[in-house]
mmCIF file of C-alpha atoms in Angstrom:
data_model
loop_
_atom_site.group_PDB
_atom_site.id
_atom_site.type_symbol
_atom_site.label_atom_id
_atom_site.label_comp_id
_atom_site.label_asym_id
_atom_site.label_seq_id
_atom_site.Cartn_x
_atom_site.Cartn_y
_atom_site.Cartn_z
ATOM 1 C CA MET R 923 0.000 0.000 0.000
ATOM 2 C CA ALA R 924 1.269 3.500 -0.811
ATOM 3 C CA LYS R 925 2.760 5.600 2.000
ATOM 4 C CA VAL R 926 0.080 8.265 1.614
ATOM 5 C CA ASP R 927 -2.689 5.678 1.885
ATOM 6 C CA VAL R 928 -1.120 4.164 5.014
ATOM 7 C CA ILE R 929 -0.749 7.575 6.675
ATOM 8 C CA GLY R 930 -4.303 8.598 5.782
ATOM 9 C CA ARG R 931 -5.814 5.339 6.978
ATOM 10 C CA VAL R 932 -3.809 5.405 10.231
ATOM 11 C CA GLN R 933 -4.998 8.982 10.844
ATOM 12 C CA GLU R 934 -8.613 7.869 10.328
ATOM 13 C CA LEU R 935 -8.230 4.930 12.734
ATOM 14 C CA LEU R 936 -6.548 7.099 15.345
ATOM 15 C CA ALA R 937 -9.083 9.915 15.070
ATOM 16 C CA GLU R 938 -11.851 7.425 15.759
ATOM 17 C CA PHE R 939 -9.988 5.839 18.697
ATOM 18 C CA ILE R 940 -8.974 9.067 20.459
ATOM 19 C CA SER R 941 -12.317 10.790 19.942
ATOM 20 C CA GLY R 942 -13.487 11.900 23.382
ATOM 21 C CA LYS R 943 -10.037 11.422 24.908
ATOM 22 C CA ASP R 944 -7.828 14.328 25.897
ATOM 23 C CA LEU R 945 -5.552 13.698 22.888
ATOM 24 C CA GLU R 946 -5.081 14.824 19.323
ATOM 25 C CA ILE R 947 -2.961 13.657 16.413
ATOM 26 C CA TYR R 948 0.084 15.840 15.927
ATOM 27 C CA ASN R 949 1.682 13.945 13.046
ATOM 28 C CA VAL R 950 1.945 10.516 11.418
ATOM 29 C CA GLU R 951 5.005 9.373 9.470
ATOM 30 C CA TYR R 952 5.538 6.161 7.547
ATOM 31 C CA ARG R 953 8.972 5.777 6.011
ATOM 32 C CA LYS R 954 11.792 3.439 5.259
ATOM 33 C CA GLU R 955 14.893 3.963 7.346
ATOM 34 C CA GLY R 956 17.721 1.749 6.197
ATOM 35 C CA PRO R 957 16.304 -1.733 5.760
ATOM 36 C CA GLU R 958 13.352 -1.126 8.135
ATOM 37 C CA TRP R 959 9.965 0.568 7.785
ATOM 38 C CA LYS R 960 8.833 2.839 10.644
ATOM 39 C CA LEU R 961 5.332 4.000 11.465
ATOM 40 C CA ARG R 962 5.636 6.950 13.838
ATOM 41 C CA VAL R 963 2.639 8.488 15.532
ATOM 42 C CA TYR R 964 2.994 11.724 17.463
ATOM 43 C CA LEU R 965 0.230 12.580 19.920
ATOM 44 C CA ASP R 966 -0.432 15.942 21.500
ATOM 45 C CA LYS R 967 -2.734 17.521 24.024
ATOM 46 C CA PRO R 968 -5.397 19.946 22.812
ATOM 47 C CA GLU R 969 -4.662 23.591 23.577
ATOM 48 C CA ASP R 970 -7.471 23.683 26.168
ATOM 49 C CA SER R 971 -6.251 20.548 27.972
ATOM 50 C CA GLU R 972 -5.657 20.643 31.716
ATOM 51 C CA THR R 973 -2.291 18.963 31.162
ATOM 52 C CA GLU R 974 0.364 20.090 28.693
ATOM 53 C CA PHE R 975 2.106 16.787 28.007
ATOM 54 C CA VAL R 976 1.093 13.358 26.742
ATOM 55 C CA ASN R 977 1.966 10.684 29.295
ATOM 56 C CA ILE R 978 3.503 7.259 28.740
ATOM 57 C CA GLU R 979 0.260 5.427 29.548
ATOM 58 C CA GLU R 980 -1.554 7.308 26.776
ATOM 59 C CA CYS R 981 1.203 6.412 24.308
ATOM 60 C CA GLU R 982 1.081 2.756 25.369
ATOM 61 C CA GLU R 983 -2.714 2.626 25.010
ATOM 62 C CA VAL R 984 -2.584 4.070 21.480
ATOM 63 C CA ASN R 985 0.317 1.785 20.547
ATOM 64 C CA ARG R 986 -1.590 -1.341 21.665
ATOM 65 C CA TYR R 987 -4.752 -0.256 19.866
ATOM 66 C CA LEU R 988 -2.938 0.601 16.658
ATOM 67 C CA SER R 989 -0.835 -2.560 16.672
ATOM 68 C CA ASP R 990 -3.902 -4.779 17.145
ATOM 69 C CA LYS R 991 -6.028 -2.846 14.648
ATOM 70 C CA LEU R 992 -3.382 -2.801 11.910
ATOM 71 C CA ASP R 993 -2.825 -6.551 12.333
ATOM 72 C CA GLU R 994 -6.584 -7.130 12.180
ATOM 73 C CA ILE R 995 -7.183 -5.174 8.975
ATOM 74 C CA GLU R 996 -3.808 -6.104 7.415
ATOM 75 C CA LEU R 997 -3.186 -2.550 6.260
ATOM 76 C CA ILE R 998 0.598 -2.870 5.929
ATOM 77 C CA ASP R 999 1.929 -5.813 3.963
ATOM 78 C CA ARG R 1000 5.546 -5.682 5.155
ATOM 79 C CA LYS R 1001 7.451 -5.852 8.416
ATOM 80 C CA TYR R 1002 7.452 -2.512 10.267
ATOM 81 C CA THR R 1003 7.884 -0.967 13.703
ATOM 82 C CA ILE R 1004 5.330 1.281 15.432
ATOM 83 C CA GLU R 1005 6.512 4.149 17.621
ATOM 84 C CA VAL R 1006 4.015 6.301 19.511
ATOM 85 C CA SER R 1007 5.228 9.411 21.333
ATOM 86 C CA SER R 1008 4.640 13.099 21.891
ATOM 87 C CA PRO R 1009 6.302 15.738 19.699
ATOM 88 C CA GLY R 1010 8.581 16.621 22.633
ATOM 89 C CA MET R 1011 9.684 19.884 24.191
ATOM 90 C CA ASP R 1012 11.543 20.849 21.009
ATOM 91 C CA ARG R 1013 8.567 20.143 18.766
ATOM 92 C CA GLU R 1014 8.634 21.265 15.173
ATOM 93 C CA LEU R 1015 5.938 23.810 14.372
ATOM 94 C CA ILE R 1016 4.059 22.324 11.427
ATOM 95 C CA HIS R 1017 0.385 23.207 11.820
ATOM 96 C CA ASP R 1018 -1.224 26.637 11.479
ATOM 97 C CA LYS R 1019 -2.467 26.422 15.058
ATOM 98 C CA ASP R 1020 1.101 25.802 16.328
ATOM 99 C CA PHE R 1021 2.086 29.321 15.289
ATOM 100 C CA GLN R 1022 -0.793 30.799 17.301
ATOM 101 C CA ARG R 1023 -0.490 28.468 20.279
ATOM 102 C CA PHE R 1024 3.229 29.074 20.776
ATOM 103 C CA ALA R 1025 3.363 32.807 19.986
ATOM 104 C CA GLY R 1026 5.585 34.474 22.549
ATOM 105 C CA ARG R 1027 7.854 31.424 22.917
ATOM 106 C CA VAL R 1028 11.490 31.189 21.834
ATOM 107 C CA VAL R 1029 12.003 29.187 18.639
ATOM 108 C CA GLU R 1030 14.986 27.859 16.731
ATOM 109 C CA VAL R 1031 14.815 28.788 13.058
ATOM 110 C CA ARG R 1032 16.733 27.089 10.237
ATOM 111 C CA LEU R 1033 16.687 28.690 6.805
ATOM 112 C CA TYR R 1034 17.426 27.221 3.385
ATOM 113 C CA GLU R 1035 19.629 30.198 2.535
ATOM 114 C CA PRO R 1036 21.453 32.692 4.790
ATOM 115 C CA LEU R 1037 19.674 35.868 5.837
ATOM 116 C CA ASN R 1038 21.929 38.612 7.184
ATOM 117 C CA GLY R 1039 24.734 36.028 7.109
ATOM 118 C CA GLN R 1040 22.874 33.432 9.216
ATOM 119 C CA LYS R 1041 21.039 30.222 8.415
ATOM 120 C CA ASN R 1042 20.329 29.269 12.057
ATOM 121 C CA PHE R 1043 19.172 31.536 14.857
ATOM 122 C CA GLU R 1044 16.848 31.859 17.851
ATOM 123 C CA ALA R 1045 13.949 34.295 17.990
ATOM 124 C CA VAL R 1046 10.676 34.938 19.769
ATOM 125 C CA LEU R 1047 7.758 33.737 17.682
ATOM 126 C CA LEU R 1048 5.207 36.489 17.109
ATOM 127 C CA GLY R 1049 2.880 34.611 14.779
ATOM 128 C CA ARG R 1050 2.058 33.674 11.213
ATOM 129 C CA THR R 1051 0.127 35.769 8.709
ATOM 130 C CA GLU R 1052 -2.550 34.615 6.293
ATOM 131 C CA GLU R 1053 0.054 35.050 3.549
ATOM 132 C CA ASP R 1054 2.178 32.328 5.258
ATOM 133 C CA VAL R 1055 4.800 34.725 6.566
ATOM 134 C CA ILE R 1056 6.406 33.900 9.912
ATOM 135 C CA GLN R 1057 6.744 36.898 12.212
ATOM 136 C CA LEU R 1058 9.673 36.883 14.620
ATOM 137 C CA ASP R 1059 11.422 39.104 17.146
ATOM 138 C CA VAL R 1060 15.174 38.694 16.730
ATOM 139 C CA ASP R 1061 17.074 40.528 19.469
ATOM 140 C CA GLY R 1062 14.368 43.189 19.713
ATOM 141 C CA GLU R 1063 14.052 43.608 15.951
ATOM 142 C CA ARG R 1064 10.896 42.477 14.141
ATOM 143 C CA MET R 1065 11.472 40.153 11.166
ATOM 144 C CA GLU R 1066 9.076 38.647 8.663
ATOM 145 C CA ILE R 1067 10.232 35.590 6.748
ATOM 146 C CA PRO R 1068 8.147 33.711 4.155
ATOM 147 C CA HIS R 1069 7.524 30.210 5.518
ATOM 148 C CA LYS R 1070 8.793 28.651 2.274
ATOM 149 C CA LYS R 1071 12.277 30.023 3.105
ATOM 150 C CA ILE R 1072 12.324 28.231 6.468
ATOM 151 C CA SER R 1073 13.571 24.648 6.385
ATOM 152 C CA LYS R 1074 12.587 23.971 9.996
ATOM 153 C CA ILE R 1075 11.228 25.856 12.993
ATOM 154 C CA ASN R 1076 11.157 24.279 16.449
ATOM 155 C CA LEU R 1077 10.433 25.354 19.999
ATOM 156 C CA ALA R 1078 13.723 26.092 21.735
ATOM 157 C CA VAL R 1079 14.462 24.120 24.877
ATOM 158 C CA ILE R 1080 15.619 26.546 27.523
ATOM 159 C CA PHE R 1081 16.742 25.441 30.981
#
């Protein structure tokens, strides 16, 4: 089965299973890494959740469900490994709502091409416009960078 079909079907199964639970799907990946195929499911808490982080028991419950369900319906016709986790403290911002939810937080930005001599820098996320421009505060200076020029943007982990 095609990767896109597997991802879409897994998202459908998960959406049905976690409906009514304090969880949401953050991302699903299905890819070959070396000789092995990996199905990775990232779970998140809704913005209005009382807790900020997904716990291990929630990951285990989803892993058991998904493992049993995928075996039952025989969706994937090759050997693969399932990994269920949260996106982590250094989560990549990939959804529109991520840019609203984490406005005001420090992010690590990686660009495809240097801007002012830098391809990697930290900034405070201000938001994202309807034109898909990421708004940042870099050392007190406001910057706007088209999202298509950003290779990756993650929450910074600050201790």
